[in-house]
Coordinates of C-alpha atoms in Angstrom, one line a residue:
X28 CA -55.6 32.2 12.3
X29 CA -58.8 30.2 12.0
X30 CA -57.0 26.9 12.4
X31 CA -55.1 28.2 15.4
X32 CA -58.4 29.4 17.0
X33 CA -60.0 26.0 16.3
X34 CA -57.1 24.2 17.9
X35 CA -57.3 26.4 21.0
X36 CA -61.0 25.9 21.2
X37 CA -60.7 22.1 21.1
X38 CA -57.9 22.3 23.7
X39 CA -60.0 24.4 26.0
X40 CA -63.0 22.1 25.5
X41 CA -60.9 19.0 26.2
X42 CA -59.5 20.6 29.4
X43 CA -63.0 21.6 30.4
X44 CA -64.3 18.1 29.8
X45 CA -61.4 16.6 31.8
X46 CA -62.0 18.9 34.7
X47 CA -65.7 18.1 34.7
X48 CA -65.0 14.4 34.5
X49 CA -66.4 12.9 37.8
X50 CA -63.6 10.4 37.8
X51 CA -61.0 13.1 38.0
X52 CA -62.9 14.8 40.8
X53 CA -63.0 11.8 43.1
X54 CA -60.0 9.6 42.1
X55 CA -57.3 11.8 43.5
X56 CA -58.8 12.4 47.0
X57 CA -59.7 8.7 47.4
X58 CA -56.2 7.6 46.4
X59 CA -54.5 10.1 48.7
X60 CA -56.9 9.0 51.5
X61 CA -55.7 5.4 50.9
X62 CA -52.1 6.6 51.1
X63 CA -52.9 8.3 54.4
X64 CA -54.5 5.2 55.8
X65 CA -51.5 3.1 55.0
X66 CA -49.1 5.6 56.6
X67 CA -51.3 6.0 59.7
X68 CA -51.6 2.2 60.0
X69 CA -47.8 1.9 59.8
X70 CA -47.4 4.5 62.6
X71 CA -50.0 3.0 64.8
X72 CA -49.9 -0.8 64.3
X73 CA -46.2 -1.4 63.8
X74 CA -45.1 0.1 67.2
X75 CA -47.8 -1.9 69.0
X76 CA -46.6 -5.1 67.3
X77 CA -43.5 -5.2 69.5
X78 CA -42.0 -2.2 67.8
X79 CA -41.7 -4.0 64.5
X80 CA -39.1 -6.4 65.9
X81 CA -41.3 -9.4 65.5
X82 CA -42.4 -11.3 62.4
X83 CA -45.9 -10.0 63.0
X84 CA -44.6 -6.4 63.1
X85 CA -42.5 -6.9 60.0
X86 CA -45.5 -8.3 58.1
X87 CA -47.7 -5.3 59.2
X88 CA -44.9 -2.9 58.1
X89 CA -44.5 -4.5 54.7
X90 CA -48.3 -4.7 54.2
X91 CA -48.9 -1.0 55.2
X92 CA -46.0 0.2 53.0
X93 CA -47.1 -1.9 50.1
X94 CA -50.7 -0.5 50.5
X95 CA -49.4 3.1 50.5
X96 CA -47.0 2.5 47.6
X97 CA -49.7 1.0 45.4
X98 CA -52.1 3.9 46.2
X99 CA -49.5 6.5 45.6
X100 CA -48.4 4.9 42.3
X101 CA -52.0 4.9 41.1
X102 CA -52.2 8.6 42.2
X103 CA -49.1 9.4 40.1
X104 CA -50.5 7.6 37.1
X105 CA -53.7 9.6 37.3
X106 CA -51.7 12.8 37.8
X107 CA -48.6 12.5 35.6
X108 CA -47.9 16.3 35.8
X109 CA -47.5 16.2 39.5
X110 CA -43.9 17.2 40.4
X111 CA -41.6 14.5 42.0
X112 CA -40.0 15.7 45.2
X113 CA -36.2 15.1 45.2
X114 CA -33.9 15.0 48.2
X115 CA -30.3 13.9 48.8
X116 CA -31.6 11.6 51.5
X117 CA -32.6 9.1 48.7
X118 CA -28.8 8.5 48.1
X119 CA -28.4 7.4 51.7
X120 CA -31.3 5.0 51.4
X121 CA -29.9 3.6 48.1
X122 CA -26.5 3.2 49.8
X123 CA -28.0 1.2 52.7
X124 CA -29.9 -1.1 50.3
X125 CA -26.8 -1.6 48.2
X126 CA -24.6 -2.4 51.2
X127 CA -27.1 -5.0 52.5
X128 CA -27.4 -6.5 49.1
X129 CA -23.6 -6.7 48.7
X130 CA -23.3 -8.4 52.1
X131 CA -25.5 -11.3 51.1
X132 CA -24.3 -11.8 47.5
X133 CA -22.0 -14.8 47.0
X134 CA -18.6 -13.6 46.1
X135 CA -15.4 -15.3 44.8
X136 CA -12.9 -16.1 47.4
X137 CA -10.3 -13.7 46.1
X138 CA -12.7 -10.8 46.0
X139 CA -14.0 -11.7 49.5
X140 CA -10.5 -11.8 50.9
X141 CA -9.7 -8.4 49.3
X142 CA -12.9 -6.7 50.5
X143 CA -12.7 -8.2 54.0
X144 CA -9.3 -9.7 54.9
X145 CA -10.4 -10.4 58.5
X146 CA -12.8 -13.1 57.4
X147 CA -10.0 -15.6 57.0
X148 CA -8.9 -15.1 60.6
X149 CA -12.2 -15.6 62.3
X150 CA -13.5 -18.3 59.9
X151 CA -10.4 -20.6 59.4
X152 CA -12.5 -23.8 58.9
X153 CA -14.5 -22.1 56.1
X154 CA -11.5 -20.9 54.1
X155 CA -9.7 -23.0 51.5
X156 CA -6.7 -22.4 49.3
X157 CA -2.9 -22.2 49.9
X158 CA -2.8 -25.8 51.2
X159 CA -5.7 -25.3 53.5
X160 CA -8.8 -27.5 53.4
X161 CA -12.2 -25.9 54.1
X162 CA -13.6 -28.4 56.5
X163 CA -17.0 -26.8 56.9
X164 CA -17.3 -25.5 53.3
X165 CA -16.5 -22.3 51.5
X166 CA -17.7 -19.0 53.1
X167 CA -18.7 -16.6 50.3
X168 CA -20.6 -13.7 51.9
X169 CA -19.5 -10.5 53.6
X170 CA -22.2 -11.0 56.2
X171 CA -21.4 -13.4 59.0
X172 CA -25.2 -13.9 59.5
X173 CA -26.6 -13.9 55.9
X174 CA -30.0 -15.1 56.9
X175 CA -30.5 -12.2 59.3
X176 CA -29.0 -9.8 56.8
X177 CA -31.5 -11.0 54.2
X178 CA -34.4 -10.4 56.6
X179 CA -33.0 -7.0 57.5
X180 CA -32.8 -6.1 53.8
X181 CA -36.5 -6.5 53.5
X182 CA -37.0 -4.2 56.5
X183 CA -34.6 -1.6 55.0
X184 CA -36.4 -1.6 51.7
X185 CA -39.8 -1.2 53.5
X186 CA -38.6 1.7 55.7
X187 CA -36.9 3.3 52.7
X188 CA -40.1 3.1 50.7
X189 CA -42.1 4.4 53.6
X190 CA -39.7 7.4 53.8
X191 CA -40.1 8.1 50.1
X192 CA -43.9 7.9 50.2
X193 CA -44.0 10.2 53.2
X194 CA -41.8 12.8 51.4
X195 CA -43.9 12.7 48.3
X196 CA -47.2 12.9 50.3
X197 CA -46.2 15.9 52.4
X198 CA -46.7 18.8 49.9
X199 CA -47.9 21.5 52.2
X200 CA -47.7 22.8 55.8
X201 CA -51.1 21.2 56.5
X202 CA -49.7 17.8 55.4
X203 CA -46.8 18.2 57.7
X204 CA -49.0 19.3 60.6
X205 CA -51.3 16.3 60.1
X206 CA -48.3 13.9 60.3
X207 CA -47.1 15.6 63.5
X208 CA -50.5 15.3 65.0
X209 CA -50.5 11.6 64.3
X210 CA -47.1 11.2 65.9
X211 CA -48.2 13.1 68.9
X212 CA -51.4 11.2 69.4
X213 CA -49.8 7.8 68.9
X214 CA -47.1 8.7 71.4
X215 CA -49.7 9.6 74.0
X216 CA -51.6 6.3 73.3
X217 CA -48.3 4.3 73.7
X218 CA -47.5 6.2 77.0
X219 CA -50.9 5.6 78.4
X220 CA -50.8 1.9 77.5
X221 CA -47.3 1.5 78.8
X222 CA -48.1 3.2 82.1
X223 CA -51.3 1.1 82.5
X224 CA -49.5 -2.1 81.7
X225 CA -46.8 -1.3 84.2
X226 CA -49.1 -0.3 87.0
X227 CA -51.2 -3.5 86.6
X228 CA -48.4 -5.7 85.4
X229 CA -48.4 -9.5 85.5
X230 CA -45.1 -9.7 83.6
X231 CA -46.8 -10.3 80.3
X232 CA -47.3 -8.0 77.3
X233 CA -50.9 -7.0 76.7
X234 CA -51.5 -8.9 80.0
X235 CA -51.4 -12.3 78.3
X236 CA -48.4 -12.5 75.9
X237 CA -45.0 -13.7 77.3
X238 CA -41.9 -12.4 75.7
X239 CA -38.6 -14.3 75.8
X240 CA -36.5 -11.1 76.2
X241 CA -38.3 -9.0 78.8
X242 CA -41.1 -8.6 81.3
X243 CA -43.4 -5.7 81.9
X244 CA -43.3 -5.4 85.7
X245 CA -39.9 -3.8 86.1
X246 CA -40.3 -0.6 84.1
X247 CA -42.9 0.8 81.6
X248 CA -42.2 -0.8 78.2
X249 CA -45.4 -0.3 76.3
X250 CA -45.3 -2.8 73.4
X251 CA -41.5 -2.6 73.0
X252 CA -39.2 -5.4 74.2
X253 CA -36.4 -2.8 74.7
X254 CA -36.8 0.2 77.1
X255 CA -34.6 2.4 74.9
X256 CA -36.8 1.9 71.9
X257 CA -39.9 2.6 74.0
X258 CA -38.5 5.8 75.5
X259 CA -37.2 7.1 72.2
X260 CA -40.5 6.5 70.6
X261 CA -42.2 8.6 73.3
X262 CA -39.6 11.3 72.8
X263 CA -40.8 11.8 69.2
X264 CA -44.1 13.0 70.4
X265 CA -43.0 15.5 73.0
X266 CA -42.1 18.3 70.7
X267 CA -45.3 18.1 68.7
X268 CA -47.3 18.0 71.9
X269 CA -45.4 21.0 73.2
X270 CA -46.0 23.1 70.1
X271 CA -49.7 22.0 70.1
X272 CA -50.1 23.5 73.6
X273 CA -48.3 26.7 72.5
X274 CA -50.6 27.0 69.4
X275 CA -53.6 27.4 71.7
X276 CA -52.1 30.1 73.9
X277 CA -52.5 33.0 71.6
X278 CA -54.0 33.9 68.2
X279 CA -50.7 34.4 66.4
X280 CA -49.1 31.0 67.2
X281 CA -51.8 28.9 65.4
X282 CA -51.1 30.9 62.3
X283 CA -47.4 30.2 62.7
X284 CA -47.5 26.6 63.7
X285 CA -51.0 25.6 62.4
X286 CA -51.8 22.9 64.9
X287 CA -55.2 24.3 65.6
X288 CA -56.4 26.9 63.1
X289 CA -59.9 26.8 64.4
X290 CA -59.0 27.9 67.9
X291 CA -59.7 31.6 67.0
X292 CA -63.3 30.7 66.5
X293 CA -63.6 28.5 69.5
X294 CA -64.8 29.7 72.8
X295 CA -62.4 30.6 75.6
X296 CA -63.5 27.7 77.7
X297 CA -63.0 25.2 74.9
X298 CA -59.5 26.5 74.2
X299 CA -58.7 26.3 78.0
X300 CA -59.9 22.7 78.0
X301 CA -57.7 21.9 75.1
X302 CA -54.7 23.5 76.7
X303 CA -55.3 21.5 79.9
X304 CA -55.6 18.3 77.9
X305 CA -52.4 19.0 76.0
X306 CA -50.5 19.8 79.2
X307 CA -51.7 16.5 80.8
X308 CA -50.8 14.5 77.7
X309 CA -47.4 16.0 77.5
X310 CA -46.8 15.3 81.2
X311 CA -47.9 11.7 80.8
X312 CA -45.6 11.1 77.9
X313 CA -42.6 12.7 79.7
X314 CA -43.2 11.0 83.1
X315 CA -43.7 7.6 81.4
X316 CA -40.4 8.2 79.5
X317 CA -38.6 9.0 82.7
X318 CA -40.0 6.0 84.5
X319 CA -38.7 3.7 81.8
X320 CA -35.2 4.5 83.2
X321 CA -33.8 4.7 79.7
X322 CA -30.7 6.9 79.6
X323 CA -30.9 7.2 75.8
X324 CA -34.5 8.1 76.0
X325 CA -33.8 10.8 78.7
X326 CA -31.1 12.3 76.4
X327 CA -33.5 12.2 73.5
X328 CA -36.2 14.0 75.5
X329 CA -33.7 16.7 76.7
X330 CA -32.5 17.1 73.1
X331 CA -36.0 17.4 71.7
X332 CA -36.9 20.1 74.3
X333 CA -33.8 22.1 73.7
X334 CA -34.2 22.0 69.9
X335 CA -37.9 22.9 70.2
X336 CA -37.2 25.8 72.5
X337 CA -34.4 27.0 70.2
X338 CA -36.8 27.0 67.2
X339 CA -39.5 28.8 69.2
X340 CA -37.0 31.4 70.3
X341 CA -35.8 31.8 66.7
X342 CA -39.4 32.4 65.6
X343 CA -39.9 34.8 68.6
X344 CA -42.7 32.6 69.9
X345 CA -41.3 32.3 73.4
X346 CA -43.3 34.9 75.5
X347 CA -44.5 35.3 79.0
X348 CA -47.4 32.8 78.6
X349 CA -45.1 30.4 76.9
X350 CA -42.7 30.6 79.9
X351 CA -45.6 30.0 82.2
X352 CA -46.6 26.9 80.3
X353 CA -43.1 25.6 80.4
X354 CA -42.8 26.2 84.1
X355 CA -46.2 24.6 84.9
X356 CA -45.3 21.5 82.9
X357 CA -41.9 21.3 84.5
X358 CA -43.4 21.6 88.0
X359 CA -46.0 19.0 87.3
X360 CA -43.5 16.5 85.9
X361 CA -40.9 17.3 88.6
X362 CA -43.5 16.9 91.4
X363 CA -44.7 13.5 90.2
X364 CA -41.2 12.2 89.5
X365 CA -40.0 13.4 92.9
X366 CA -42.8 11.5 94.7
X367 CA -42.5 8.3 92.6
X368 CA -39.0 7.2 91.8
X369 CA -36.7 10.2 91.7
X370 CA -33.9 8.2 93.3
X371 CA -34.2 5.4 90.7
X372 CA -33.9 7.9 87.9
X373 CA -30.9 9.7 89.3
X374 CA -29.2 6.4 90.1
X375 CA -29.8 5.2 86.6
X376 CA -28.4 8.3 85.1
X377 CA -25.3 8.0 87.2
X378 CA -24.7 4.4 86.3
X379 CA -23.2 4.0 82.8
X380 CA -21.4 0.8 83.5
X381 CA -24.3 -1.6 84.2
X382 CA -25.1 -4.4 81.8
X383 CA -21.6 -4.3 80.3
X384 CA -22.3 -1.2 78.2
X385 CA -18.7 -0.2 78.1
X386 CA -17.7 -3.6 77.0
X387 CA -20.4 -3.4 74.3
X388 CA -18.9 -0.2 73.0
X389 CA -15.3 -1.6 73.2
X390 CA -16.4 -4.7 71.3
X391 CA -18.1 -2.5 68.6
X392 CA -14.9 -0.5 68.3
X393 CA -12.9 -3.7 67.8
X394 CA -15.3 -4.8 65.1
X395 CA -15.1 -1.4 63.4
X396 CA -11.3 -1.8 63.3
X397 CA -11.5 -5.4 61.9
X398 CA -14.4 -4.7 59.4
X399 CA -14.1 -0.9 58.7
X400 CA -15.9 -0.8 55.4
X401 CA -18.5 -3.5 54.9
X402 CA -19.1 -4.6 58.5
X403 CA -20.2 -8.1 59.6
X404 CA -23.7 -8.0 58.2
X405 CA -26.8 -6.0 59.1
X406 CA -28.6 -7.9 61.8
X407 CA -25.5 -9.5 63.3
X408 CA -25.2 -7.3 66.3
X409 CA -27.8 -9.2 68.3
X410 CA -25.7 -12.3 68.6
X411 CA -23.9 -13.0 71.8
X412 CA -20.5 -14.4 72.4
X413 CA -19.3 -16.2 75.5
X414 CA -16.2 -15.0 77.3
X415 CA -14.7 -17.1 80.1
X416 CA -12.4 -15.4 82.5
X417 CA -9.8 -17.2 84.5
X418 CA -11.2 -18.0 88.0
X419 CA -14.6 -16.5 87.2
X420 CA -17.9 -17.8 85.9
X421 CA -18.8 -17.6 82.2
X422 CA -20.8 -14.5 81.5
X423 CA -22.6 -13.3 78.4
X424 CA -22.2 -10.0 76.6
X425 CA -23.5 -8.5 73.4
X426 CA -21.1 -8.8 70.5
X427 CA -21.5 -8.6 66.7
X428 CA -19.3 -11.7 66.1
X429 CA -17.3 -14.4 67.9

């Protein structure tokens, strides 16, 4: 008994000393703050670096993810008892990394022919054996663009690691709300920047950078070379902004959604000001998205609104004041869109055959039938093929392979 009591006393004293250790009091918050800085930098800097589709954007992404990964690893070392969050989504990430790795690994000719028989048909000068001479050498990878697939693999690993760190970092409702506030705020910043750049456009990104793929004077693009990527990025912030406005309308909603728990202690005028700012921010994001004339973005916006309203209805948060806010935002957006470019938006939505989109889908379907399992290599879709029609000029269309 005496020995057991002594052991318990030493154990309690050790625990007390550890809890009083100033290093343990400060290390964890600092490390988690460093993780948050890396995540916030990835959310903010990567979209403004041409949406991460430039070497600069990829470098920023890898740097931010590496920063957060190191900080989180140190946090785990200092807190070994902290539970690891598991999810089936990790299997999808591992499958994507494994597929990209397999596509760039040099394979024997027999194995390559068995995994992807169509390679021999489209690369006859790269195939040897059976009396044939490989005039250009021996093709040994599943990817038809191994250099691009290798670069894409780095991006896939970075995004996968970013997802894992985010899942591990979000341990409470407050953590999730903070992440949603970041997404909402960055989407507003991107919308304001895109709208300002479009209204004062000189054709250059950030008013001085020329991009080989697009110009900024046709539609709002923000920092994205592709209008669809820009619009879909804005669509991510619409639902958090909408919920933020609703969280200020009554005292029960903040407890349910948690976007502004201090609103109960705020004055009525301050809450009204926040509601007005939220409505204006939501309208700016939605209007800028519509002016981008991205059909995919419009579909994403409608989907986010429907899902958000369904969730609010399920939680019984849709009330009279909520309906009034929805109506006011809809009227504001509809009025501005009607005055400035309603015909362009409706014409764009009615036109699903421009830019050879159906031919793109048809080509992708053909590729899927020829390469059903391992594809043609991640990153190969951007390459163009030339098709010459009899009696017509040569035109270009997107195709994953020749």
